[in-house]
mmCIF file of N, CA and C in Angstrom:
data_model
loop_
_atom_site.group_PDB
_atom_site.id
_atom_site.type_symbol
_atom_site.label_atom_id
_atom_site.label_comp_id
_atom_site.label_asym_id
_atom_site.label_seq_id
_atom_site.Cartn_x
_atom_site.Cartn_y
_atom_site.Cartn_z
ATOM 1 N N UNK A 9 -18.126 -4.102 -7.294
ATOM 2 C CA UNK A 9 -19.137 -4.777 -8.282
ATOM 3 C C UNK A 9 -18.310 -5.692 -9.125
ATOM 4 N N UNK A 10 -18.840 -6.934 -9.128
ATOM 5 C CA UNK A 10 -18.251 -8.085 -9.690
ATOM 6 C C UNK A 10 -18.163 -7.840 -11.183
ATOM 7 N N UNK A 11 -19.188 -7.448 -11.746
ATOM 8 C CA UNK A 11 -19.118 -7.143 -13.371
ATOM 9 C C UNK A 11 -18.103 -6.167 -13.617
ATOM 10 N N UNK A 12 -18.014 -5.039 -12.949
ATOM 11 C CA UNK A 12 -16.974 -3.971 -13.263
ATOM 12 C C UNK A 12 -15.734 -4.740 -13.140
ATOM 13 N N UNK A 13 -15.428 -5.440 -12.104
ATOM 14 C CA UNK A 13 -14.065 -6.071 -11.960
ATOM 15 C C UNK A 13 -13.640 -7.002 -12.991
ATOM 16 N N UNK A 14 -14.679 -7.784 -13.517
ATOM 17 C CA UNK A 14 -14.512 -8.627 -14.539
ATOM 18 C C UNK A 14 -14.273 -7.913 -15.922
ATOM 19 N N UNK A 15 -14.860 -6.754 -16.140
ATOM 20 C CA UNK A 15 -14.483 -5.970 -17.277
ATOM 21 C C UNK A 15 -13.111 -5.492 -17.304
ATOM 22 N N UNK A 16 -12.706 -4.993 -16.105
ATOM 23 C CA UNK A 16 -11.395 -4.440 -15.970
ATOM 24 C C UNK A 16 -10.365 -5.599 -16.318
ATOM 25 N N UNK A 17 -10.632 -6.689 -15.694
ATOM 26 C CA UNK A 17 -9.567 -7.848 -15.769
ATOM 27 C C UNK A 17 -9.594 -8.327 -17.199
ATOM 28 N N UNK A 18 -10.642 -8.464 -17.794
ATOM 29 C CA UNK A 18 -10.776 -8.846 -19.306
ATOM 30 C C UNK A 18 -10.117 -7.911 -20.262
ATOM 31 N N UNK A 19 -10.183 -6.464 -19.987
ATOM 32 C CA UNK A 19 -9.705 -5.495 -20.851
ATOM 33 C C UNK A 19 -8.184 -5.313 -20.671
ATOM 34 N N UNK A 20 -7.625 -5.838 -19.688
ATOM 35 C CA UNK A 20 -6.241 -5.657 -19.466
ATOM 36 C C UNK A 20 -6.012 -4.352 -18.508
ATOM 37 N N UNK A 21 -6.986 -3.763 -18.198
ATOM 38 C CA UNK A 21 -6.814 -2.446 -17.327
ATOM 39 C C UNK A 21 -6.377 -2.802 -15.959
ATOM 40 N N UNK A 22 -5.305 -2.131 -15.532
ATOM 41 C CA UNK A 22 -4.779 -2.618 -14.137
ATOM 42 C C UNK A 22 -4.278 -1.328 -13.509
ATOM 43 N N UNK A 23 -4.947 -0.826 -12.505
ATOM 44 C CA UNK A 23 -4.578 0.414 -11.825
ATOM 45 C C UNK A 23 -4.067 -0.137 -10.466
ATOM 46 N N UNK A 24 -2.816 0.082 -10.226
ATOM 47 C CA UNK A 24 -2.312 -0.231 -8.810
ATOM 48 C C UNK A 24 -1.422 0.966 -8.399
ATOM 49 N N UNK A 25 -1.092 0.855 -7.210
ATOM 50 C CA UNK A 25 -0.288 1.834 -6.590
ATOM 51 C C UNK A 25 -1.047 3.282 -6.619
ATOM 52 N N UNK A 26 -0.283 4.288 -6.901
ATOM 53 C CA UNK A 26 -0.725 5.598 -6.850
ATOM 54 C C UNK A 26 -1.560 5.990 -8.008
ATOM 55 N N UNK A 27 -1.548 5.028 -9.103
ATOM 56 C CA UNK A 27 -2.459 5.079 -10.211
ATOM 57 C C UNK A 27 -3.949 4.799 -9.873
ATOM 58 N N UNK A 28 -4.169 4.094 -8.891
ATOM 59 C CA UNK A 28 -5.449 3.699 -8.347
ATOM 60 C C UNK A 28 -6.036 4.934 -7.610
ATOM 61 N N UNK A 29 -7.257 5.242 -8.052
ATOM 62 C CA UNK A 29 -7.928 6.519 -7.775
ATOM 63 C C UNK A 29 -8.152 6.760 -6.216
ATOM 64 N N UNK A 30 -8.189 5.641 -5.406
ATOM 65 C CA UNK A 30 -8.325 5.805 -3.916
ATOM 66 C C UNK A 30 -7.029 5.487 -3.189
ATOM 67 N N UNK A 31 -6.111 5.520 -3.844
ATOM 68 C CA UNK A 31 -4.731 5.250 -3.131
ATOM 69 C C UNK A 31 -4.306 6.409 -2.145
ATOM 70 N N UNK A 32 -3.966 6.099 -0.996
ATOM 71 C CA UNK A 32 -3.635 7.150 0.060
ATOM 72 C C UNK A 32 -2.089 7.394 -0.067
ATOM 73 N N UNK A 33 -1.428 6.551 -0.528
ATOM 74 C CA UNK A 33 0.050 6.540 -0.551
ATOM 75 C C UNK A 33 0.663 6.615 -1.956
ATOM 76 N N UNK A 34 1.862 7.338 -2.012
ATOM 77 C CA UNK A 34 2.706 7.400 -3.312
ATOM 78 C C UNK A 34 3.723 6.512 -3.256
ATOM 79 N N UNK A 35 4.442 6.021 -4.285
ATOM 80 C CA UNK A 35 5.483 5.227 -4.255
ATOM 81 C C UNK A 35 6.490 5.629 -3.286
ATOM 82 N N UNK A 36 6.830 7.052 -3.277
ATOM 83 C CA UNK A 36 7.847 7.626 -2.413
ATOM 84 C C UNK A 36 7.457 7.462 -0.905
ATOM 85 N N UNK A 37 6.183 7.359 -0.587
ATOM 86 C CA UNK A 37 5.814 7.052 0.835
ATOM 87 C C UNK A 37 5.979 5.578 1.084
ATOM 88 N N UNK A 38 5.791 4.784 0.227
ATOM 89 C CA UNK A 38 6.078 3.491 0.448
ATOM 90 C C UNK A 38 7.523 3.036 0.749
ATOM 91 N N UNK A 39 8.316 3.608 -0.092
ATOM 92 C CA UNK A 39 9.714 3.504 0.134
ATOM 93 C C UNK A 39 10.286 4.069 1.414
ATOM 94 N N UNK A 40 9.625 5.349 1.935
ATOM 95 C CA UNK A 40 9.946 5.759 3.175
ATOM 96 C C UNK A 40 9.541 4.948 4.381
ATOM 97 N N UNK A 41 8.279 4.310 4.122
ATOM 98 C CA UNK A 41 7.830 3.413 5.286
ATOM 99 C C UNK A 41 8.853 2.298 5.472
ATOM 100 N N UNK A 42 9.314 1.610 4.354
ATOM 101 C CA UNK A 42 10.091 0.411 4.192
ATOM 102 C C UNK A 42 11.379 0.931 5.034
ATOM 103 N N UNK A 43 11.994 2.079 4.586
ATOM 104 C CA UNK A 43 13.272 2.686 5.118
ATOM 105 C C UNK A 43 13.157 2.916 6.634
ATOM 106 N N UNK A 44 12.029 3.460 7.095
ATOM 107 C CA UNK A 44 11.916 3.909 8.530
ATOM 108 C C UNK A 44 11.707 2.425 9.244
ATOM 109 N N UNK A 45 11.096 1.486 8.754
ATOM 110 C CA UNK A 45 10.723 0.228 9.519
ATOM 111 C C UNK A 45 12.005 -0.649 9.542
ATOM 112 N N UNK A 46 12.874 -0.431 8.580
ATOM 113 C CA UNK A 46 14.151 -1.136 8.650
ATOM 114 C C UNK A 46 13.847 -2.755 8.763
ATOM 115 N N UNK A 47 12.828 -3.156 8.118
ATOM 116 C CA UNK A 47 12.439 -4.643 8.201
ATOM 117 C C UNK A 47 11.798 -5.241 9.364
ATOM 118 N N UNK A 48 11.643 -4.253 10.386
ATOM 119 C CA UNK A 48 10.821 -4.680 11.607
ATOM 120 C C UNK A 48 9.291 -4.318 11.547
ATOM 121 N N UNK A 49 8.563 -5.120 11.976
ATOM 122 C CA UNK A 49 7.058 -4.862 11.705
ATOM 123 C C UNK A 49 6.425 -5.107 12.960
ATOM 124 N N UNK A 50 6.710 -4.724 14.118
ATOM 125 C CA UNK A 50 6.101 -4.749 15.322
ATOM 126 C C UNK A 50 4.995 -3.817 15.408
ATOM 127 N N UNK A 51 4.046 -4.224 16.296
ATOM 128 C CA UNK A 51 2.750 -3.526 16.362
ATOM 129 C C UNK A 51 2.951 -1.996 16.599
ATOM 130 N N UNK A 52 3.755 -1.699 17.612
ATOM 131 C CA UNK A 52 3.795 -0.124 17.884
ATOM 132 C C UNK A 52 4.542 0.610 16.726
ATOM 133 N N UNK A 53 5.466 0.102 16.142
ATOM 134 C CA UNK A 53 5.936 0.728 14.906
ATOM 135 C C UNK A 53 5.111 0.841 13.834
ATOM 136 N N UNK A 54 4.235 -0.256 13.546
ATOM 137 C CA UNK A 54 3.321 -0.102 12.471
ATOM 138 C C UNK A 54 2.103 0.916 12.800
ATOM 139 N N UNK A 55 1.775 0.992 14.070
ATOM 140 C CA UNK A 55 0.866 2.074 14.483
ATOM 141 C C UNK A 55 1.304 3.437 14.336
ATOM 142 N N UNK A 56 2.591 3.585 14.697
ATOM 143 C CA UNK A 56 3.226 4.922 14.515
ATOM 144 C C UNK A 56 3.307 5.289 13.116
ATOM 145 N N UNK A 57 3.761 4.420 12.211
ATOM 146 C CA UNK A 57 3.953 4.814 10.943
ATOM 147 C C UNK A 57 2.527 5.074 10.147
ATOM 148 N N UNK A 58 1.451 4.139 10.666
ATOM 149 C CA UNK A 58 0.210 4.350 10.087
ATOM 150 C C UNK A 58 -0.303 5.730 10.371
ATOM 151 N N UNK A 59 -0.298 6.163 11.707
ATOM 152 C CA UNK A 59 -0.548 7.516 12.068
ATOM 153 C C UNK A 59 -0.043 8.565 11.170
ATOM 154 N N UNK A 60 1.319 8.415 11.044
ATOM 155 C CA UNK A 60 2.126 9.563 10.331
ATOM 156 C C UNK A 60 1.591 9.588 8.797
ATOM 157 N N UNK A 61 1.426 8.372 8.118
ATOM 158 C CA UNK A 61 0.868 8.421 6.816
ATOM 159 C C UNK A 61 -0.610 8.268 6.365
ATOM 160 N N UNK A 62 -1.359 8.267 7.489
ATOM 161 C CA UNK A 62 -2.796 8.227 7.403
ATOM 162 C C UNK A 62 -3.388 6.955 6.763
ATOM 163 N N UNK A 63 -2.734 5.886 7.078
ATOM 164 C CA UNK A 63 -3.388 4.537 6.806
ATOM 165 C C UNK A 63 -3.353 3.609 7.961
ATOM 166 N N UNK A 64 -3.964 2.411 7.703
ATOM 167 C CA UNK A 64 -3.918 1.507 8.899
ATOM 168 C C UNK A 64 -2.765 0.909 9.174
ATOM 169 N N UNK A 65 -2.581 0.345 10.359
ATOM 170 C CA UNK A 65 -1.399 -0.399 10.923
ATOM 171 C C UNK A 65 -1.144 -1.612 10.000
ATOM 172 N N UNK A 66 -2.311 -2.217 9.726
ATOM 173 C CA UNK A 66 -2.166 -3.462 8.880
ATOM 174 C C UNK A 66 -1.677 -3.279 7.609
ATOM 175 N N UNK A 67 -2.114 -2.024 7.009
ATOM 176 C CA UNK A 67 -1.571 -1.747 5.607
ATOM 177 C C UNK A 67 -0.105 -1.412 5.691
ATOM 178 N N UNK A 68 0.410 -0.810 6.780
ATOM 179 C CA UNK A 68 1.804 -0.594 6.908
ATOM 180 C C UNK A 68 2.596 -1.989 7.010
ATOM 181 N N UNK A 69 1.964 -2.779 7.829
ATOM 182 C CA UNK A 69 2.776 -4.189 8.046
ATOM 183 C C UNK A 69 2.721 -4.936 6.664
ATOM 184 N N UNK A 70 1.631 -4.858 5.916
ATOM 185 C CA UNK A 70 1.623 -5.448 4.479
ATOM 186 C C UNK A 70 2.625 -4.821 3.578
ATOM 187 N N UNK A 71 2.967 -3.532 3.798
ATOM 188 C CA UNK A 71 3.934 -3.118 2.895
ATOM 189 C C UNK A 71 5.314 -3.370 3.354
ATOM 190 N N UNK A 72 5.640 -3.483 4.612
ATOM 191 C CA UNK A 72 7.034 -3.743 5.079
ATOM 192 C C UNK A 72 7.259 -5.321 4.699
ATOM 193 N N UNK A 73 6.329 -6.187 4.900
ATOM 194 C CA UNK A 73 6.653 -7.552 4.668
ATOM 195 C C UNK A 73 6.445 -8.028 3.012
ATOM 196 N N UNK A 74 6.057 -7.020 2.356
ATOM 197 C CA UNK A 74 6.062 -7.194 0.827
ATOM 198 C C UNK A 74 4.785 -7.837 0.474
ATOM 199 N N UNK A 75 3.673 -7.917 1.182
ATOM 200 C CA UNK A 75 2.243 -8.288 0.736
ATOM 201 C C UNK A 75 1.727 -7.407 -0.122
ATOM 202 N N UNK A 76 1.952 -6.072 -0.026
ATOM 203 C CA UNK A 76 1.360 -5.136 -0.776
ATOM 204 C C UNK A 76 2.448 -4.183 -1.264
ATOM 205 N N UNK A 77 2.216 -3.517 -2.514
ATOM 206 C CA UNK A 77 3.166 -2.668 -3.053
ATOM 207 C C UNK A 77 4.344 -3.483 -3.342
ATOM 208 N N UNK A 78 4.312 -4.704 -3.643
ATOM 209 C CA UNK A 78 5.516 -5.672 -3.936
ATOM 210 C C UNK A 78 6.371 -5.402 -5.149
ATOM 211 N N UNK A 79 5.781 -4.648 -6.031
ATOM 212 C CA UNK A 79 6.569 -4.336 -7.323
ATOM 213 C C UNK A 79 7.617 -3.217 -7.145
ATOM 214 N N UNK A 80 7.568 -2.635 -6.060
ATOM 215 C CA UNK A 80 8.516 -1.502 -5.776
ATOM 216 C C UNK A 80 9.588 -2.145 -5.014
#
């Protein structure tokens, strides 16, 4: 909902990472994904890690390259 997002943005409320109620990963999972990937983000590796952690391969790729969870 746009209004809900606007209120959160204005109030300074910012939930990200495992503090977000719908997060499937914890910070320790993200660090483990990056360690296991070793900087590589080929399709097969992302699919394997995605299955292991219960997220999408695209999500894994974004974690590895730093597009998401980049504050860790």
